[in-house]
PDB file of C-alpha atoms and ligand atoms in Angstrom:
ATOM      1  CA  MET A1015       9.866  34.442 -35.126  1.00 40.00           C
ATOM      2  CA  SER A1016       8.523  35.982 -32.355  1.00 39.00           C
ATOM      3  CA  MET A1017      11.654  37.442 -30.147  1.00 48.00           C
ATOM      4  CA  GLY A1018       9.327  37.135 -26.746  1.00 41.00           C
ATOM      5  CA  PRO A1019      10.193  39.544 -24.373  1.00 48.00           C
ATOM      6  CA  MET A1020      13.384  41.263 -24.631  1.00 82.00           C
ATOM      7  CA  ARG A1021      13.675  43.034 -20.998  1.00 91.00           C
ATOM      8  CA  ARG A1022      11.544  42.961 -17.781  1.00 94.00           C
ATOM      9  CA  PRO A1023      10.472  46.373 -16.562  1.00 97.00           C
ATOM     10  CA  VAL A1024      12.441  47.661 -13.368  1.00 98.00           C
ATOM     11  CA  VAL A1025      10.366  49.655 -10.630  1.00 98.00           C
ATOM     12  CA  ALA A1026      12.607  51.166  -8.138  1.00 98.00           C
ATOM     13  CA  GLY A1027      11.716  53.002  -5.011  1.00 98.00           C
ATOM     14  CA  ASN A1028      14.673  55.498  -4.290  1.00 98.00           C
ATOM     15  CA  TRP A1029      13.442  56.261  -0.525  1.00 98.00           C
ATOM     16  CA  LYS A1030      16.564  58.884  -0.144  1.00 98.00           C
ATOM     17  CA  MET A1031      17.355  59.828   3.216  1.00 98.00           C
ATOM     18  CA  ASN A1032      14.024  58.682   4.879  1.00 98.00           C
ATOM     19  CA  PRO A1033      12.552  56.899   7.053  1.00 98.00           C
ATOM     20  CA  PRO A1034      14.158  58.558   9.950  1.00 97.00           C
ATOM     21  CA  THR A1035      13.381  55.291  11.992  1.00 98.00           C
ATOM     22  CA  LEU A1036      13.910  51.496  11.830  1.00 98.00           C
ATOM     23  CA  THR A1037      10.857  50.581  12.629  1.00 98.00           C
ATOM     24  CA  GLU A1038       9.395  52.780   9.727  1.00 98.00           C
ATOM     25  CA  ALA A1039      12.253  51.170   7.127  1.00 98.00           C
ATOM     26  CA  VAL A1040      11.387  47.509   8.263  1.00 98.00           C
ATOM     27  CA  ALA A1041       7.538  48.683   7.892  1.00 98.00           C
ATOM     28  CA  LEU A1042       7.711  50.309   4.306  1.00 98.00           C
ATOM     29  CA  ALA A1043       9.721  47.407   3.391  1.00 98.00           C
ATOM     30  CA  ARG A1044       6.975  45.088   4.726  1.00 98.00           C
ATOM     31  CA  ALA A1045       3.874  47.173   3.194  1.00 98.00           C
ATOM     32  CA  VAL A1046       6.340  46.792  -0.124  1.00 98.00           C
ATOM     33  CA  ALA A1047       6.668  42.678  -0.015  1.00 98.00           C
ATOM     34  CA  ASP A1048       2.794  42.564   0.117  1.00 97.00           C
ATOM     35  CA  ALA A1049       2.165  44.418  -2.455  1.00 97.00           C
ATOM     36  CA  GLY A1050       5.070  43.668  -4.819  1.00 96.00           C
ATOM     37  CA  ASP A1051       4.821  39.896  -4.302  1.00 96.00           C
ATOM     38  CA  ALA A1052       1.253  39.470  -5.662  1.00 94.00           C
ATOM     39  CA  LEU A1053       2.820  40.681  -9.399  1.00 96.00           C
ATOM     40  CA  ASP A1054       4.519  38.995 -12.005  1.00 94.00           C
ATOM     41  CA  GLY A1055       6.670  40.394 -15.149  1.00 96.00           C
ATOM     42  CA  ILE A1056       8.103  43.407 -13.222  1.00 97.00           C
ATOM     43  CA  ASP A1057      11.263  43.430 -11.218  1.00 98.00           C
ATOM     44  CA  THR A1058      10.696  45.747  -7.705  1.00 98.00           C
ATOM     45  CA  VAL A1059      13.484  47.139  -6.019  1.00 98.00           C
ATOM     46  CA  ILE A1060      13.519  49.476  -3.195  1.00 98.00           C
ATOM     47  CA  CYS A1061      16.642  51.511  -2.190  1.00 98.00           C
ATOM     48  CA  PRO A1062      16.777  52.537   1.601  1.00 98.00           C
ATOM     49  CA  PRO A1063      19.210  54.562   3.501  1.00 98.00           C
ATOM     50  CA  ALA A1064      22.538  52.329   4.170  1.00 98.00           C
ATOM     51  CA  VAL A1065      22.034  52.396   7.285  1.00 98.00           C
ATOM     52  CA  TRP A1066      18.880  50.071   6.940  1.00 97.00           C
ATOM     53  CA  LEU A1067      20.135  48.209   4.259  1.00 98.00           C
ATOM     54  CA  GLY A1068      20.700  44.930   6.455  1.00 98.00           C
ATOM     55  CA  ALA A1069      17.078  45.069   8.481  1.00 98.00           C
ATOM     56  CA  VAL A1070      15.377  45.433   5.113  1.00 98.00           C
ATOM     57  CA  ALA A1071      17.385  42.756   3.459  1.00 98.00           C
ATOM     58  CA  HIS A1072      16.273  40.548   6.202  1.00 98.00           C
ATOM     59  CA  GLU A1073      12.686  41.550   6.351  1.00 98.00           C
ATOM     60  CA  LEU A1074      12.587  41.041   2.537  1.00 98.00           C
ATOM     61  CA  GLU A1075      14.163  37.058   2.773  1.00 97.00           C
ATOM     62  CA  GLY A1076      11.755  34.988   0.962  1.00 96.00           C
ATOM     63  CA  SER A1077      10.187  38.044  -1.205  1.00 98.00           C
ATOM     64  CA  ARG A1078      10.678  38.896  -4.616  1.00 97.00           C
ATOM     65  CA  VAL A1079      11.243  42.686  -4.179  1.00 98.00           C
ATOM     66  CA  ALA A1080      15.221  43.271  -3.833  1.00 98.00           C
ATOM     67  CA  VAL A1081      17.165  45.915  -2.574  1.00 98.00           C
ATOM     68  CA  GLY A1082      19.247  48.385  -3.813  1.00 98.00           C
ATOM     69  CA  ALA A1083      21.920  50.739  -2.354  1.00 98.00           C
ATOM     70  CA  GLN A1084      21.720  54.078  -2.966  1.00 98.00           C
ATOM     71  CA  THR A1085      25.348  54.865  -3.931  1.00 98.00           C
ATOM     72  CA  MET A1086      28.596  53.173  -3.278  1.00 98.00           C
ATOM     73  CA  HIS A1087      32.509  53.549  -3.776  1.00 98.00           C
ATOM     74  CA  PHE A1088      34.106  51.893  -6.843  1.00 98.00           C
ATOM     75  CA  GLU A1089      37.475  50.950  -4.620  1.00 98.00           C
ATOM     76  CA  GLU A1090      36.632  47.492  -2.116  1.00 98.00           C
ATOM     77  CA  ARG A1091      38.567  49.428   0.985  1.00 98.00           C
ATOM     78  CA  GLY A1092      40.563  51.755   1.573  1.00 98.00           C
ATOM     79  CA  ALA A1093      40.979  55.373   3.685  1.00 98.00           C
ATOM     80  CA  TYR A1094      37.370  56.334   2.330  1.00 98.00           C
ATOM     81  CA  THR A1095      35.873  57.878   5.465  1.00 98.00           C
ATOM     82  CA  GLY A1096      31.913  57.469   5.185  1.00 96.00           C
ATOM     83  CA  GLU A1097      31.519  55.244   1.985  1.00 97.00           C
ATOM     84  CA  ILE A1098      30.516  51.721   1.590  1.00 98.00           C
ATOM     85  CA  SER A1099      32.224  49.594  -0.754  1.00 98.00           C
ATOM     86  CA  PRO A1100      30.644  46.668  -3.435  1.00 98.00           C
ATOM     87  CA  LEU A1101      31.996  43.947  -1.131  1.00 98.00           C
ATOM     88  CA  MET A1102      29.789  45.464   1.502  1.00 98.00           C
ATOM     89  CA  LEU A1103      26.941  45.319   0.031  1.00 98.00           C
ATOM     90  CA  ALA A1104      27.215  41.531  -1.021  1.00 93.00           C
ATOM     91  CA  GLY A1105      24.468  39.951   0.504  1.00 92.00           C
ATOM     92  CA  LEU A1106      22.632  42.930   1.244  1.00 97.00           C
ATOM     93  CA  ALA A1107      21.966  44.683  -2.256  1.00 98.00           C
ATOM     94  CA  THR A1108      20.903  43.343  -5.799  1.00 98.00           C
ATOM     95  CA  TYR A1109      21.140  46.840  -7.211  1.00 98.00           C
ATOM     96  CA  VAL A1110      22.800  49.936  -6.399  1.00 98.00           C
ATOM     97  CA  LEU A1111      22.055  53.134  -8.076  1.00 98.00           C
ATOM     98  CA  LEU A1112      24.756  55.383  -8.922  1.00 98.00           C
ATOM     99  CA  GLY A1113      24.969  58.983 -10.497  1.00 98.00           C
ATOM    100  CA  HIS A1114      21.933  60.251  -8.874  1.00 98.00           C
ATOM    101  CA  SER A1115      21.416  63.813  -9.988  1.00 98.00           C
ATOM    102  CA  GLU A1116      21.665  64.981  -5.806  1.00 98.00           C
ATOM    103  CA  ARG A1117      24.562  63.195  -5.795  1.00 98.00           C
ATOM    104  CA  ARG A1118      25.957  65.239  -8.261  1.00 97.00           C
ATOM    105  CA  GLN A1119      24.571  68.179  -6.745  1.00 96.00           C
ATOM    106  CA  TYR A1120      25.695  67.851  -3.641  1.00 97.00           C
ATOM    107  CA  ASP A1121      28.112  65.362  -2.904  1.00 96.00           C
ATOM    108  CA  GLY A1122      30.363  66.583  -6.425  1.00 95.00           C
ATOM    109  CA  GLU A1123      29.430  62.988  -8.057  1.00 97.00           C
ATOM    110  CA  THR A1124      31.276  63.634 -11.593  1.00 98.00           C
ATOM    111  CA  ASP A1125      30.442  61.395 -14.921  1.00 98.00           C
ATOM    112  CA  GLU A1126      34.269  59.924 -14.343  1.00 98.00           C
ATOM    113  CA  GLY A1127      33.388  58.712 -10.788  1.00 98.00           C
ATOM    114  CA  VAL A1128      30.000  57.483 -12.350  1.00 98.00           C
ATOM    115  CA  ALA A1129      32.239  55.669 -14.757  1.00 98.00           C
ATOM    116  CA  ARG A1130      34.232  53.823 -12.004  1.00 98.00           C
ATOM    117  CA  LYS A1131      31.175  53.093 -10.258  1.00 98.00           C
ATOM    118  CA  VAL A1132      29.129  51.264 -12.650  1.00 98.00           C
ATOM    119  CA  ALA A1133      32.056  49.588 -13.951  1.00 98.00           C
ATOM    120  CA  SER A1134      32.633  48.076 -10.457  1.00 98.00           C
ATOM    121  CA  ALA A1135      29.035  47.449  -9.504  1.00 98.00           C
ATOM    122  CA  VAL A1136      29.072  45.379 -12.779  1.00 98.00           C
ATOM    123  CA  ALA A1137      32.747  43.458 -11.645  1.00 98.00           C
ATOM    124  CA  HIS A1138      31.050  42.896  -8.437  1.00 98.00           C
ATOM    125  CA  GLY A1139      27.931  41.094  -9.691  1.00 98.00           C
ATOM    126  CA  LEU A1140      25.361  44.220  -8.557  1.00 98.00           C
ATOM    127  CA  ARG A1141      23.396  45.699 -10.446  1.00 98.00           C
ATOM    128  CA  PRO A1142      23.425  49.133 -11.797  1.00 98.00           C
ATOM    129  CA  ILE A1143      20.837  51.722 -12.084  1.00 98.00           C
ATOM    130  CA  ALA A1144      22.643  54.781 -13.897  1.00 98.00           C
ATOM    131  CA  ALA A1145      21.008  57.896 -13.152  1.00 98.00           C
ATOM    132  CA  ILE A1146      21.509  60.731 -16.166  1.00 98.00           C
ATOM    133  CA  GLY A1147      19.586  63.491 -16.921  1.00 98.00           C
ATOM    134  CA  GLU A1148      19.283  67.380 -17.764  1.00 98.00           C
ATOM    135  CA  ARG A1149      18.858  70.195 -15.609  1.00 97.00           C
ATOM    136  CA  LEU A1150      16.267  72.626 -16.027  1.00 97.00           C
ATOM    137  CA  ASP A1151      19.047  75.406 -17.754  1.00 97.00           C
ATOM    138  CA  GLU A1152      20.321  72.605 -19.691  1.00 98.00           C
ATOM    139  CA  ARG A1153      16.439  71.965 -20.999  1.00 97.00           C
ATOM    140  CA  ARG A1154      15.976  75.432 -21.484  1.00 97.00           C
ATOM    141  CA  ALA A1155      19.395  75.848 -23.270  1.00 98.00           C
ATOM    142  CA  GLY A1156      18.435  73.217 -25.813  1.00 98.00           C
ATOM    143  CA  SER A1157      21.083  70.823 -24.814  1.00 98.00           C
ATOM    144  CA  THR A1158      19.387  67.971 -23.324  1.00 98.00           C
ATOM    145  CA  GLU A1159      20.787  65.762 -26.353  1.00 98.00           C
ATOM    146  CA  ALA A1160      23.797  66.562 -25.517  1.00 98.00           C
ATOM    147  CA  VAL A1161      23.416  66.287 -21.936  1.00 98.00           C
ATOM    148  CA  ILE A1162      22.767  62.685 -22.347  1.00 98.00           C
ATOM    149  CA  ASP A1163      25.091  61.988 -24.877  1.00 98.00           C
ATOM    150  CA  ARG A1164      27.972  63.067 -22.524  1.00 98.00           C
ATOM    151  CA  GLN A1165      26.194  61.769 -19.701  1.00 98.00           C
ATOM    152  CA  LEU A1166      25.090  58.286 -20.875  1.00 98.00           C
ATOM    153  CA  ARG A1167      28.671  57.603 -23.024  1.00 98.00           C
ATOM    154  CA  ALA A1168      30.374  58.289 -19.559  1.00 98.00           C
ATOM    155  CA  ALA A1169      28.731  56.275 -17.702  1.00 98.00           C
ATOM    156  CA  LEU A1170      29.524  53.323 -20.183  1.00 98.00           C
ATOM    157  CA  SER A1171      32.895  54.351 -20.601  1.00 98.00           C
ATOM    158  CA  GLY A1172      34.073  51.255 -18.421  1.00 97.00           C
ATOM    159  CA  LEU A1173      32.415  48.610 -19.870  1.00 97.00           C
ATOM    160  CA  ASP A1174      33.851  46.466 -22.329  1.00 95.00           C
ATOM    161  CA  THR A1175      30.218  44.730 -22.480  1.00 96.00           C
ATOM    162  CA  ILE A1176      26.849  45.117 -20.998  1.00 96.00           C
ATOM    163  CA  ALA A1177      25.522  41.377 -21.712  1.00 94.00           C
ATOM    164  CA  GLY A1178      24.674  39.477 -18.358  1.00 93.00           C
ATOM    165  CA  SER A1179      25.561  42.963 -16.277  1.00 96.00           C
ATOM    166  CA  GLY A1180      22.100  43.727 -15.550  1.00 97.00           C
ATOM    167  CA  LEU A1181      22.724  47.359 -16.432  1.00 98.00           C
ATOM    168  CA  VAL A1182      19.195  49.626 -15.609  1.00 98.00           C
ATOM    169  CA  ILE A1183      19.526  52.663 -17.324  1.00 98.00           C
ATOM    170  CA  ALA A1184      17.563  55.919 -15.364  1.00 98.00           C
ATOM    171  CA  TYR A1185      16.466  58.683 -16.849  1.00 98.00           C
ATOM    172  CA  GLU A1186      15.568  61.528 -14.694  1.00 98.00           C
ATOM    173  CA  PRO A1187      15.254  64.943 -15.915  1.00 98.00           C
ATOM    174  CA  VAL A1188      16.392  66.986 -12.977  1.00 98.00           C
ATOM    175  CA  TRP A1189      13.696  69.589 -13.170  1.00 97.00           C
ATOM    176  CA  ALA A1190      11.242  66.988 -12.703  1.00 97.00           C
ATOM    177  CA  ILE A1191      12.887  65.317  -9.581  1.00 97.00           C
ATOM    178  CA  GLY A1192      10.310  66.241  -6.671  1.00 96.00           C
ATOM    179  CA  THR A1193       8.561  68.900  -8.078  1.00 97.00           C
ATOM    180  CA  GLY A1194       5.507  67.434  -8.937  1.00 96.00           C
ATOM    181  CA  GLU A1195       6.321  68.265 -12.833  1.00 96.00           C
ATOM    182  CA  ALA A1196       6.572  65.345 -14.781  1.00 97.00           C
ATOM    183  CA  ALA A1197       8.363  65.132 -17.723  1.00 97.00           C
ATOM    184  CA  GLU A1198       5.541  64.856 -21.096  1.00 98.00           C
ATOM    185  CA  PRO A1199       5.528  61.137 -21.882  1.00 98.00           C
ATOM    186  CA  SER A1200       6.120  61.930 -25.091  1.00 98.00           C
ATOM    187  CA  ASP A1201       9.348  63.658 -24.268  1.00 97.00           C
ATOM    188  CA  ALA A1202      10.340  60.798 -22.021  1.00 98.00           C
ATOM    189  CA  GLN A1203      10.104  58.653 -25.245  1.00 98.00           C
ATOM    190  CA  SER A1204      12.448  60.707 -27.339  1.00 98.00           C
ATOM    191  CA  VAL A1205      15.607  60.594 -24.426  1.00 98.00           C
ATOM    192  CA  ALA A1206      14.931  56.782 -23.947  1.00 98.00           C
ATOM    193  CA  ARG A1207      14.908  55.934 -27.195  1.00 98.00           C
ATOM    194  CA  GLN A1208      18.065  58.306 -28.287  1.00 98.00           C
ATOM    195  CA  ILE A1209      19.443  56.386 -24.672  1.00 98.00           C
ATOM    196  CA  ARG A1210      18.486  53.086 -26.796  1.00 98.00           C
ATOM    197  CA  GLY A1211      20.374  54.307 -29.753  1.00 98.00           C
ATOM    198  CA  ILE A1212      23.557  55.320 -27.812  1.00 98.00           C
ATOM    199  CA  LEU A1213      23.433  51.734 -26.241  1.00 98.00           C
ATOM    200  CA  HIS A1214      22.986  49.753 -29.104  1.00 97.00           C
ATOM    201  CA  GLU A1215      25.899  51.892 -31.001  1.00 97.00           C
ATOM    202  CA  ARG A1216      27.967  50.922 -28.254  1.00 97.00           C
ATOM    203  CA  PHE A1217      26.981  47.008 -26.738  1.00 97.00           C
ATOM    204  CA  GLY A1218      25.028  45.636 -30.379  1.00 96.00           C
ATOM    205  CA  ASP A1219      21.871  43.908 -29.899  1.00 94.00           C
ATOM    206  CA  ASP A1220      22.781  43.603 -26.152  1.00 95.00           C
ATOM    207  CA  ALA A1221      21.244  47.173 -26.183  1.00 96.00           C
ATOM    208  CA  ALA A1222      17.432  45.693 -26.094  1.00 95.00           C
ATOM    209  CA  ALA A1223      18.272  43.529 -23.022  1.00 95.00           C
ATOM    210  CA  VAL A1224      18.236  46.938 -20.826  1.00 97.00           C
ATOM    211  CA  PRO A1225      15.565  48.208 -18.942  1.00 98.00           C
ATOM    212  CA  ILE A1226      15.279  52.197 -19.535  1.00 98.00           C
ATOM    213  CA  GLN A1227      13.229  53.654 -16.574  1.00 98.00           C
ATOM    214  CA  TYR A1228      11.735  57.108 -16.337  1.00 98.00           C
ATOM    215  CA  GLY A1229      12.070  59.065 -13.447  1.00 98.00           C
ATOM    216  CA  GLY A1230      10.994  62.554 -11.754  1.00 98.00           C
ATOM    217  CA  SER A1231       7.589  62.949  -9.828  1.00 97.00           C
ATOM    218  CA  VAL A1232       6.368  59.392 -11.055  1.00 98.00           C
ATOM    219  CA  THR A1233       2.798  58.936  -9.163  1.00 98.00           C
ATOM    220  CA  ALA A1234      -0.125  56.264  -9.201  1.00 97.00           C
ATOM    221  CA  ASP A1235      -1.539  58.540 -11.758  1.00 98.00           C
ATOM    222  CA  ASN A1236       0.808  59.028 -13.999  1.00 98.00           C
ATOM    223  CA  ALA A1237       3.154  55.809 -14.133  1.00 98.00           C
ATOM    224  CA  ALA A1238       0.851  54.059 -16.516  1.00 98.00           C
ATOM    225  CA  ALA A1239       1.660  56.795 -19.253  1.00 98.00           C
ATOM    226  CA  PHE A1240       5.328  56.089 -19.340  1.00 98.00           C
ATOM    227  CA  PHE A1241       5.281  52.503 -18.663  1.00 98.00           C
ATOM    228  CA  ALA A1242       3.182  52.686 -22.014  1.00 97.00           C
ATOM    229  CA  LEU A1243       6.071  54.034 -23.844  1.00 97.00           C
ATOM    230  CA  PRO A1244       7.853  51.860 -26.524  1.00 96.00           C
ATOM    231  CA  ASP A1245      11.454  52.554 -24.895  1.00 97.00           C
ATOM    232  CA  VAL A1246      10.562  53.065 -21.282  1.00 97.00           C
ATOM    233  CA  ASP A1247      10.454  49.959 -18.718  1.00 96.00           C
ATOM    234  CA  GLY A1248       9.692  51.142 -15.599  1.00 98.00           C
ATOM    235  CA  ALA A1249      10.571  53.865 -13.407  1.00 98.00           C
ATOM    236  CA  LEU A1250      12.719  55.135 -10.322  1.00 98.00           C
ATOM    237  CA  VAL A1251      10.431  56.594  -7.821  1.00 98.00           C
ATOM    238  CA  GLY A1252      11.075  58.882  -5.545  1.00 98.00           C
ATOM    239  CA  GLY A1253       8.023  60.834  -2.928  1.00 98.00           C
ATOM    240  CA  ALA A1254       5.854  58.399  -4.163  1.00 98.00           C
ATOM    241  CA  SER A1255       7.713  55.258  -3.384  1.00 98.00           C
ATOM    242  CA  LEU A1256       7.574  56.538   0.510  1.00 98.00           C
ATOM    243  CA  LYS A1257       3.484  56.160   0.315  1.00 98.00           C
ATOM    244  CA  PRO A1258       2.627  51.822   0.383  1.00 97.00           C
ATOM    245  CA  ASP A1259      -0.377  52.805  -0.916  1.00 98.00           C
ATOM    246  CA  GLN A1260       1.246  54.972  -4.359  1.00 98.00           C
ATOM    247  CA  PHE A1261       4.075  52.676  -4.574  1.00 98.00           C
ATOM    248  CA  ALA A1262       1.303  49.854  -5.057  1.00 98.00           C
ATOM    249  CA  ALA A1263      -0.361  51.183  -7.420  1.00 98.00           C
ATOM    250  CA  ILE A1264       2.668  52.113  -9.363  1.00 98.00           C
ATOM    251  CA  LEU A1265       3.980  48.797  -9.713  1.00 98.00           C
ATOM    252  CA  ALA A1266       0.247  47.613 -10.756  1.00 98.00           C
ATOM    253  CA  ALA A1267       0.325  49.488 -13.401  1.00 98.00           C
ATOM    254  CA  ALA A1268       3.537  48.184 -14.364  1.00 98.00           C
ATOM    255  CA  ALA A1269       2.544  44.895 -14.119  1.00 97.00           C
ATOM    256  CA  ALA A1270      -0.180  45.338 -16.424  1.00 96.00           C
ATOM    257  CA  SER A1271       1.779  46.889 -19.052  1.00 93.00           C
ATOM    258  CA  ALA A1272       4.598  44.144 -19.009  1.00 89.00           C
TER     259      ALA A1272
HETATM  260  P1  PGA B 417      10.948  62.002  -7.154  1.00 95.59           P
HETATM  261  O1  PGA B 417      12.050  61.375  -7.146  1.00 95.59           O
HETATM  262  O2  PGA B 417       9.946  61.102  -7.491  1.00 95.59           O
HETATM  263  O3  PGA B 417      10.187  62.137  -6.140  1.00 95.59           O
HETATM  264  O4  PGA B 417      10.856  62.737  -8.449  1.00 95.59           O
HETATM  265  C1  PGA B 417      12.537  60.804  -8.254  1.00 95.59           C
HETATM  266  C2  PGA B 417      14.198  60.625  -7.744  1.00 95.59           C
HETATM  267  O5  PGA B 417      14.883  61.316  -7.068  1.00 95.59           O
HETATM  268  O6  PGA B 417      15.034  59.423  -8.333  1.00 95.59           O
END
């Protein structure tokens, strides 16, 4: 008996703190929709800065391209200056990126905070993209596996089940982000397989439904090599997601291997 497709690849563009104007943000969203709407078999997401979420969501009405937030607070409301609550994302975002290494590095995001955010996202019907990955010093010290184990188990610690959660895991080695030095596909596969194993240990067969993205200097030239890996299902794309032609080529490569 055929198992059928267990999971759909998710290709997400993380715009970070770009572009600087509303006009450019809407134009970029339009360009992604024009490319993404023609493709089958993948889920396409763009994660604009929070101030552009409303305009981008409006531009994407009727498109298959989904909107993601780049972070959120785990509480629904309260005295958290500058923060965005899961309730505020209702109707604007389908996904929320959580635990990105830049937030861990510059904004004090901890494993414990990521755990609370992942649980809150699921409780509010948002698909979390939980980002994990080792730094260069950790890799050099041979502790990649231990770091992945710790970060992943922490991120999952607030969940009793992942059935219906829409959970996505993004494996992003920190040293590969924005450096032009992507991981070797074989290294990405071995970490993705480790992630799949931990998911299986925690949640049994539901683990097979979780897309595991690779992220870190994904380009139109190297994307297909990652999409061909058995445990990698899509990508989290930073720099190349700001270039419509590059991102369109990455989406096309994902659809071709889906
Ligand atoms: P990059 O960023 O594609 O520019 O390396 C990836 C990310 O930070 O999600």
